XYZ file of C-alpha atoms in Angstrom:
124
model
C -0.356 -0.234 0.002
C 1.246 3.692 -1.072
C 0.074 7.022 0.078
C 0.007 10.072 -1.680
C -0.727 13.492 -0.745
C -1.270 16.139 -3.406
C -2.894 20.032 -3.245
C -5.382 20.092 -5.410
C -6.964 23.687 -6.681
C -10.565 23.639 -6.002
C -12.270 26.615 -8.236
C -15.895 27.838 -7.137
C -18.143 27.955 -10.431
C -20.887 30.416 -10.901
C -23.840 27.325 -10.431
C -21.968 26.632 -6.920
C -20.111 23.427 -8.256
C -16.448 23.246 -7.820
C -14.057 22.091 -10.541
C -10.871 20.476 -8.740
C -7.391 20.062 -11.032
C -3.961 19.089 -9.090
C -0.958 21.384 -10.659
C 1.722 18.374 -10.710
C -0.671 16.186 -12.606
C -1.748 17.681 -15.942
C -4.680 16.521 -17.366
C -5.988 15.393 -13.650
C -9.518 17.481 -13.559
C -12.689 16.478 -11.618
C -15.847 17.873 -10.798
C -18.502 18.181 -8.011
C -22.069 19.594 -7.227
C -21.364 20.003 -3.973
C -17.966 20.940 -1.874
C -18.583 17.666 0.025
C -18.819 15.610 -3.451
C -15.646 17.592 -4.932
C -13.771 16.422 -2.160
C -14.690 12.400 -2.648
C -14.391 13.039 -6.713
C -10.956 14.401 -6.219
C -9.448 11.550 -4.304
C -11.259 9.085 -6.491
C -9.374 11.183 -9.965
C -6.073 11.350 -7.629
C -5.851 7.354 -6.952
C -7.410 6.628 -10.400
C -4.324 9.052 -11.975
C -1.845 7.279 -9.590
C -2.837 3.549 -10.263
C -2.858 4.390 -14.298
C 1.024 5.926 -14.005
C 1.902 2.930 -11.877
C 0.213 0.260 -14.025
C 2.003 2.316 -17.311
C 5.337 2.554 -15.193
C 5.616 5.993 -15.477
C 7.465 8.188 -13.022
C 5.000 9.789 -10.379
C 5.706 13.511 -10.045
C 6.593 14.809 -6.403
C 3.708 16.931 -4.941
C 4.346 20.814 -4.445
C 4.037 22.670 -1.449
C 1.301 24.295 -0.758
C 2.991 27.529 -0.763
C 4.715 27.618 -4.371
C 1.127 27.592 -5.757
C -0.939 30.597 -6.490
C -4.581 30.784 -6.612
C -7.585 32.885 -7.942
C -9.814 34.839 -5.650
C -12.477 32.035 -6.251
C -10.075 29.307 -5.837
C -8.802 27.557 -2.615
C -5.873 24.544 -2.158
C -7.015 21.706 -0.498
C -4.828 18.697 0.285
C -6.254 15.523 -1.454
C -5.366 11.641 0.149
C -5.111 8.787 -2.373
C -4.058 5.426 -0.654
C -2.739 3.244 -3.889
C -3.658 -0.962 -2.865
C -1.869 -3.102 -4.944
C -4.831 -5.354 -6.682
C -2.658 -7.965 -8.686
C -3.857 -11.271 -7.984
C -1.408 -13.883 -6.068
C -2.655 -17.628 -5.668
C -3.098 -19.131 -2.109
C -3.603 -22.411 -1.020
C -6.212 -22.815 1.859
C -8.611 -25.944 2.964
C -12.340 -26.477 3.427
C -14.241 -29.094 5.184
C -15.499 -31.153 1.662
C -19.185 -30.109 2.223
C -18.606 -27.035 2.029
C -16.801 -27.243 -1.325
C -19.320 -29.228 -2.230
C -22.140 -27.003 -1.469
C -19.852 -24.061 -3.535
C -20.064 -26.233 -6.413
C -23.691 -26.855 -6.154
C -24.662 -23.228 -5.748
C -22.062 -22.163 -8.436
C -19.635 -20.033 -6.351
C -16.341 -19.117 -7.237
C -14.848 -19.491 -3.717
C -12.136 -16.805 -4.890
C -14.888 -14.422 -5.144
C -16.470 -15.303 -1.988
C -13.193 -14.951 -0.515
C -12.250 -11.773 -1.647
C -15.514 -10.334 -0.673
C -15.302 -12.004 2.956
C -11.917 -10.035 3.483
C -13.134 -6.974 2.038
C -16.100 -6.588 4.185
C -13.912 -7.246 6.931
C -11.274 -4.745 6.243
C -13.375 -1.826 5.302
């Protein structure tokens, strides 16, 4: 797991919505109808952008210091956090009772999917 924090520029639009850009990530832009939505969208956009860079083995730029960024009167800077998880599949050997395996087969369940869902619920 890698954690990143980048400054985002939140610009208030005439209709009260917000556009968010990242000075260090050219082209990374998102919007939200409310500030709360814009914050969520900024985190999602940043996460996807960093994942894209990682997946394509591209350099991840350093985040600028907030003090080095100038903004317009209708803008403010907010730090945006991204938690990048390694989603590559790993093969594990595990054991379950035969009756569970039989029931799972009868139900057409994927044991990998069931285990992933159970662990996701446990950790989130």
